Coordinates of C-alpha atoms in Angstrom, one line a residue:
M1 CA -108.8 46.1 -89.6
L2 CA -111.5 44.7 -87.4
N3 CA -111.5 45.7 -83.7
A4 CA -111.8 42.1 -82.5
R5 CA -109.4 39.4 -81.2
I6 CA -109.3 35.8 -80.3
A7 CA -109.5 36.0 -76.6
G8 CA -109.4 32.3 -75.7
L9 CA -108.9 28.9 -77.3
G10 CA -109.7 25.3 -76.4
S11 CA -109.7 21.9 -78.0
C12 CA -110.9 18.3 -77.4
L13 CA -109.7 15.0 -78.9
P14 CA -111.3 11.6 -78.7
A15 CA -109.5 9.2 -76.5
H16 CA -109.0 6.5 -79.1
V17 CA -105.7 6.7 -81.0
V18 CA -105.6 4.9 -84.3
P19 CA -102.0 4.3 -85.6
S20 CA -101.5 4.1 -89.3
D21 CA -100.2 0.6 -89.2
E22 CA -103.6 -0.5 -87.7
L23 CA -105.4 1.0 -90.8
E24 CA -102.9 -0.7 -93.1
R25 CA -103.7 -4.1 -91.6
A26 CA -107.5 -3.4 -91.6
W27 CA -107.6 -2.1 -95.2
G28 CA -104.9 -4.3 -96.8
L29 CA -102.4 -1.6 -97.4
P30 CA -98.6 -2.1 -97.6
D31 CA -96.6 -1.6 -94.4
G32 CA -95.6 2.1 -94.1
W33 CA -97.7 3.2 -97.0
I34 CA -99.8 5.7 -95.1
V35 CA -96.8 7.6 -93.6
R36 CA -95.1 7.7 -97.0
A37 CA -98.2 8.8 -99.0
A38 CA -100.0 10.9 -96.5
G39 CA -97.6 11.9 -93.7
V40 CA -100.0 10.8 -91.0
R41 CA -98.7 8.4 -88.3
E42 CA -101.8 8.4 -86.1
R43 CA -105.1 10.1 -85.7
R44 CA -108.1 10.1 -83.2
Y45 CA -111.4 8.3 -83.9
A46 CA -114.5 9.0 -81.8
S47 CA -115.5 6.0 -79.8
G48 CA -118.4 7.1 -77.6
E49 CA -117.7 10.9 -78.0
S50 CA -120.2 13.0 -79.7
T51 CA -119.9 16.1 -81.9
V52 CA -121.7 18.2 -79.3
G53 CA -119.8 16.7 -76.4
M54 CA -116.4 17.5 -77.9
A55 CA -117.5 21.0 -78.9
A56 CA -118.7 21.7 -75.4
D57 CA -115.5 20.5 -73.8
A58 CA -113.4 22.6 -76.2
A59 CA -115.7 25.6 -75.5
R60 CA -115.3 25.3 -71.8
Q61 CA -111.5 25.4 -72.2
A62 CA -111.8 28.4 -74.5
I63 CA -114.0 30.2 -72.0
A64 CA -111.6 29.6 -69.2
H65 CA -108.7 30.7 -71.3
S66 CA -110.4 33.9 -72.2
G67 CA -111.2 34.9 -68.6
I68 CA -114.9 35.6 -69.2
S69 CA -117.7 33.8 -67.5
P70 CA -120.0 31.5 -69.6
G71 CA -122.9 33.8 -69.1
E72 CA -121.1 36.6 -70.9
I73 CA -121.3 34.7 -74.2
D74 CA -123.9 36.4 -76.3
L75 CA -123.6 34.5 -79.7
I76 CA -122.7 30.9 -80.6
I77 CA -121.6 30.0 -84.1
G78 CA -121.1 26.3 -85.1
A79 CA -118.7 25.8 -87.9
S80 CA -118.5 22.1 -88.9
I81 CA -119.0 19.7 -91.7
T82 CA -120.4 16.9 -89.5
P83 CA -123.4 18.2 -87.5
Q84 CA -124.9 16.3 -84.7
Q85 CA -128.2 16.1 -86.7
A86 CA -129.8 18.0 -89.5
V87 CA -132.2 20.1 -87.3
P88 CA -131.7 22.0 -85.1
S89 CA -128.3 23.3 -85.6
T90 CA -125.4 21.9 -83.6
S91 CA -124.8 25.2 -81.9
V92 CA -128.2 24.9 -80.2
F93 CA -127.1 21.6 -78.5
V94 CA -123.8 23.1 -77.5
Q95 CA -125.6 26.0 -75.9
Y96 CA -127.7 23.5 -73.9
A97 CA -124.6 21.5 -72.9
L98 CA -123.0 24.7 -71.6
E99 CA -126.2 25.5 -69.7
L100 CA -126.7 28.9 -71.4
C101 CA -130.3 28.4 -72.5
A102 CA -131.8 31.4 -70.8
G103 CA -132.9 32.8 -74.1
H104 CA -130.5 35.8 -74.6
C105 CA -127.8 34.0 -76.7
P106 CA -128.7 33.3 -80.4
C107 CA -127.2 30.3 -82.1
F108 CA -126.6 29.3 -85.7
D109 CA -124.4 27.0 -87.8
L110 CA -122.3 27.9 -90.8
N111 CA -121.0 25.3 -93.2
A112 CA -118.2 26.2 -95.6
T113 CA -116.6 22.7 -95.5
C114 CA -113.0 22.8 -94.3
L115 CA -113.1 26.6 -94.3
S116 CA -116.0 26.8 -91.9
F117 CA -114.0 28.0 -89.0
L118 CA -112.3 30.8 -91.0
H119 CA -115.7 32.1 -92.3
A120 CA -117.2 31.9 -88.8
L121 CA -114.2 33.7 -87.3
H122 CA -114.6 36.5 -89.8
V123 CA -118.4 36.7 -89.2
A124 CA -117.8 36.8 -85.4
A125 CA -115.2 39.5 -85.7
Q126 CA -117.5 41.7 -87.8
F127 CA -120.3 41.3 -85.2
V128 CA -117.9 42.3 -82.4
H129 CA -116.4 45.1 -84.4
A130 CA -119.9 46.5 -85.1
G131 CA -120.8 46.3 -81.4
A132 CA -123.7 43.8 -82.2
H133 CA -122.1 41.2 -79.9
R134 CA -119.5 41.3 -77.2
N135 CA -118.3 37.7 -76.8
V136 CA -118.8 35.2 -79.6
L137 CA -118.2 31.5 -79.2
V138 CA -117.1 29.8 -82.4
F139 CA -116.5 26.1 -82.5
S140 CA -115.7 23.4 -85.0
S141 CA -116.3 19.7 -84.1
E142 CA -115.8 16.9 -86.5
I143 CA -116.4 13.2 -86.6
Q144 CA -115.4 12.2 -90.1
S145 CA -114.3 8.6 -89.2
I146 CA -117.9 7.3 -89.5
S147 CA -118.1 8.2 -93.2
L148 CA -114.6 7.3 -94.6
N149 CA -114.5 4.9 -97.5
P150 CA -111.8 2.3 -97.4
K151 CA -112.2 1.8 -101.1
E152 CA -110.6 5.3 -101.4
P153 CA -107.6 4.8 -99.1
A154 CA -105.6 7.8 -100.5
S155 CA -108.2 10.2 -98.9
A156 CA -109.6 8.0 -96.1
V157 CA -106.3 7.6 -94.3
L158 CA -105.9 11.4 -94.0
F159 CA -108.8 12.1 -91.7
G160 CA -109.2 12.2 -87.9
D161 CA -111.8 13.4 -85.4
G162 CA -111.5 16.4 -83.1
A163 CA -112.9 19.7 -82.0
A164 CA -111.7 23.2 -81.2
A165 CA -113.3 26.5 -80.0
A166 CA -112.5 30.2 -79.8
I167 CA -113.9 33.1 -78.0
V168 CA -113.9 36.3 -80.1
S169 CA -114.1 39.5 -78.2
A170 CA -113.2 43.2 -78.4
P171 CA -109.6 43.9 -77.4
A172 CA -109.0 46.0 -74.3
R173 CA -107.6 49.5 -74.6
G174 CA -104.0 49.4 -75.6
D175 CA -104.2 45.7 -76.8
A176 CA -102.6 45.3 -80.2
S177 CA -104.6 42.1 -80.9
C178 CA -106.9 42.4 -83.9
I179 CA -108.2 40.8 -87.1
W180 CA -106.4 42.6 -89.9
G181 CA -108.3 41.1 -92.8
A182 CA -109.8 38.1 -94.5
Q183 CA -110.2 37.0 -98.1
F184 CA -112.3 34.1 -99.6
A185 CA -112.8 32.9 -103.1
T186 CA -114.5 29.9 -104.8
D187 CA -113.9 28.2 -108.2
S188 CA -117.0 26.1 -108.5
S189 CA -115.5 24.2 -111.5
G190 CA -113.9 22.0 -108.8
A191 CA -117.2 21.3 -106.9
A192 CA -117.3 17.6 -107.9
D193 CA -113.7 16.9 -106.6
I194 CA -114.7 16.7 -102.8
R195 CA -118.2 15.6 -101.9
Y196 CA -120.8 13.8 -99.8
A197 CA -123.3 12.9 -102.5
G198 CA -125.9 11.5 -100.1
C199 CA -127.6 12.9 -97.1
G200 CA -129.2 15.8 -99.0
S201 CA -132.3 16.3 -101.1
L202 CA -130.8 14.9 -104.3
H203 CA -129.9 11.6 -102.8
P204 CA -131.8 11.4 -99.5
P205 CA -131.0 8.5 -97.1
N206 CA -134.4 6.9 -97.4
D207 CA -134.3 6.7 -101.2
P208 CA -133.7 3.1 -102.4
A209 CA -131.5 4.4 -105.1
T210 CA -129.1 6.1 -102.6
T211 CA -126.2 3.7 -102.3
R212 CA -124.0 3.2 -99.2
E213 CA -121.1 4.8 -101.1
M214 CA -123.1 8.0 -101.5
Q215 CA -123.2 8.4 -97.7
M216 CA -119.3 8.3 -97.6
F217 CA -116.8 11.0 -98.1
S218 CA -115.2 11.1 -101.5
M219 CA -112.2 13.2 -102.7
N220 CA -110.2 13.3 -105.9
G221 CA -107.0 14.4 -104.2
P222 CA -104.8 14.9 -107.3
A223 CA -107.5 17.1 -108.9
V224 CA -107.8 19.2 -105.7
Y225 CA -104.0 19.6 -105.5
R226 CA -103.8 20.7 -109.1
M227 CA -106.6 23.3 -108.5
A228 CA -104.8 24.6 -105.4
L229 CA -101.5 24.9 -107.3
K230 CA -103.3 26.8 -110.0
R231 CA -105.3 29.2 -107.9
L232 CA -103.5 29.7 -104.6
P233 CA -100.4 31.7 -105.6
A234 CA -102.3 34.6 -107.1
F235 CA -105.0 34.4 -104.3
I236 CA -102.3 34.8 -101.6
D237 CA -100.5 37.5 -103.5
R238 CA -103.7 39.6 -103.6
F239 CA -104.2 39.2 -99.9
F240 CA -100.7 40.4 -99.1
D241 CA -101.1 43.4 -101.5
R242 CA -104.4 44.4 -99.8
L243 CA -102.9 44.3 -96.3
D244 CA -99.5 45.6 -97.3
W245 CA -97.9 42.6 -95.6
T246 CA -95.0 40.5 -96.8
R247 CA -94.4 36.8 -96.3
E248 CA -91.4 37.6 -94.2
S249 CA -93.5 39.7 -91.8
V250 CA -95.6 36.7 -90.7
D251 CA -94.5 35.0 -87.5
A252 CA -96.4 31.8 -88.1
V253 CA -98.7 30.2 -90.7
V254 CA -101.5 28.0 -89.3
P255 CA -102.7 26.1 -92.4
H256 CA -105.5 23.6 -92.8
Q257 CA -103.8 20.2 -92.5
A258 CA -105.1 19.0 -95.8
S259 CA -102.3 16.6 -96.6
A260 CA -98.5 16.4 -96.6
H261 CA -98.5 17.5 -100.3
G262 CA -100.6 20.5 -99.4
L263 CA -98.3 21.5 -96.6
R264 CA -95.2 21.2 -98.9
M265 CA -96.9 23.5 -101.4
L266 CA -96.7 26.3 -98.8
T267 CA -92.9 26.4 -99.1
E268 CA -92.3 24.9 -102.5
A269 CA -94.9 27.1 -104.4
L270 CA -96.2 29.8 -102.1
G271 CA -93.0 31.3 -100.8
F272 CA -93.1 30.7 -97.1
R273 CA -90.1 29.4 -95.0
P274 CA -90.4 26.0 -93.5
E275 CA -89.9 27.4 -90.0
Q276 CA -93.0 29.6 -90.4
I277 CA -95.3 26.6 -91.0
L278 CA -97.0 25.0 -88.1
S279 CA -98.3 21.4 -88.4
N280 CA -99.9 18.6 -86.4
L281 CA -100.8 16.5 -89.4
E282 CA -98.5 13.6 -88.2
E283 CA -100.4 13.2 -84.9
R284 CA -103.9 14.5 -85.7
G285 CA -104.5 13.9 -89.4
N286 CA -106.9 16.2 -91.3
C287 CA -109.7 17.2 -88.9
S288 CA -111.7 19.0 -91.6
A289 CA -113.1 22.3 -90.3
A290 CA -111.6 21.7 -86.9
S291 CA -108.1 21.4 -88.4
I292 CA -107.1 25.1 -88.3
P293 CA -108.5 26.0 -84.8
L294 CA -107.2 22.7 -83.3
L295 CA -103.7 23.5 -84.5
L296 CA -104.0 27.1 -83.4
S297 CA -105.2 26.1 -80.0
E298 CA -102.4 23.6 -79.5
A299 CA -99.8 26.1 -80.7
V300 CA -101.0 28.8 -78.4
H301 CA -101.2 26.6 -75.3
A302 CA -97.8 25.2 -76.1
R303 CA -96.5 28.8 -76.3
R304 CA -95.4 28.4 -79.9
I305 CA -97.7 31.3 -80.6
R306 CA -97.7 34.3 -78.2
R307 CA -99.6 37.5 -77.8
G308 CA -98.4 40.1 -80.3
D309 CA -97.4 37.5 -83.0
R310 CA -98.6 38.1 -86.5
I311 CA -100.5 35.0 -87.7
L312 CA -101.8 33.8 -91.0
L313 CA -104.7 31.2 -91.0
A314 CA -105.1 29.7 -94.4
G315 CA -106.7 26.8 -96.2
T316 CA -108.8 25.3 -98.9
G317 CA -112.0 23.4 -98.9
A318 CA -114.6 21.8 -101.1
G319 CA -116.1 24.0 -103.7
F320 CA -113.1 24.5 -104.7
S321 CA -112.8 27.2 -102.1
M322 CA -109.9 29.2 -100.6
G323 CA -109.7 31.3 -97.4
I324 CA -107.1 33.3 -95.5
V325 CA -107.3 35.4 -92.3
G326 CA -104.5 37.7 -91.1
L327 CA -104.4 38.6 -87.4
T328 CA -102.3 39.8 -84.5
F329 CA -102.8 37.3 -81.8

């Protein structure tokens, strides 16, 4: 058990709503295909918003929700797939946007694809537990819409843009909130199933051999689903055994909104009840690393999750990677 809790949450969405029928017309898809295949009726696309701007707005909400002052933040961790730019880290720009640039607050980014927030939350909780930091801002801010490939509609229709942030602090005396445990694993035999081939040193943007498609997101959805079905049951069983929890003892599961098929797996193959599963896939789509904290923030502010509830945050990401965090909110 880590003596750390999520003290505040916030989120930010682009203003532009993109209904699925709009994408069907633009990409030549049959009427109603996206809802039937992906379970997404609408999503948000950035139109003038920036990764940093959305992260800063979400962070301000999280700070206000936590009850601390901005100056009490002593570490910022960025946890996103889509950085503002390669150098410096996005967290540096978020610090500047929050006017916290007095030099006492370090910043760094962490990229574990769609599991970035869970890894960053675990890192932040360990810092707080050890006493190295008192109030850590963790944010995920994603603009995936600029890199979607309409030639791969099965994956492209899933994604939306958005941001969320959390303040991780030590609980007050007598507060039951804590991080009970986290578990992560990667099966790198699935590394080629989700990728951005370009933008790195192997296929740099200025290389004439780097094609436009290499700069776009690519996912082999059926292969990812098969890997998840193969690896997740035993992975989750190990987590419950370590914590001495049962599925029935969990008040709510906040999963990565990977796809409608992925959400159904939670009940059909992983043993959870439908009423335990929270989802915003229909209205938000898959917001990559922001998916879990965005859903968590919306659920807390809508009072679907309350203080004292036992929560499971869980998801998969490129790699093929799996992650799960158990906490008392």
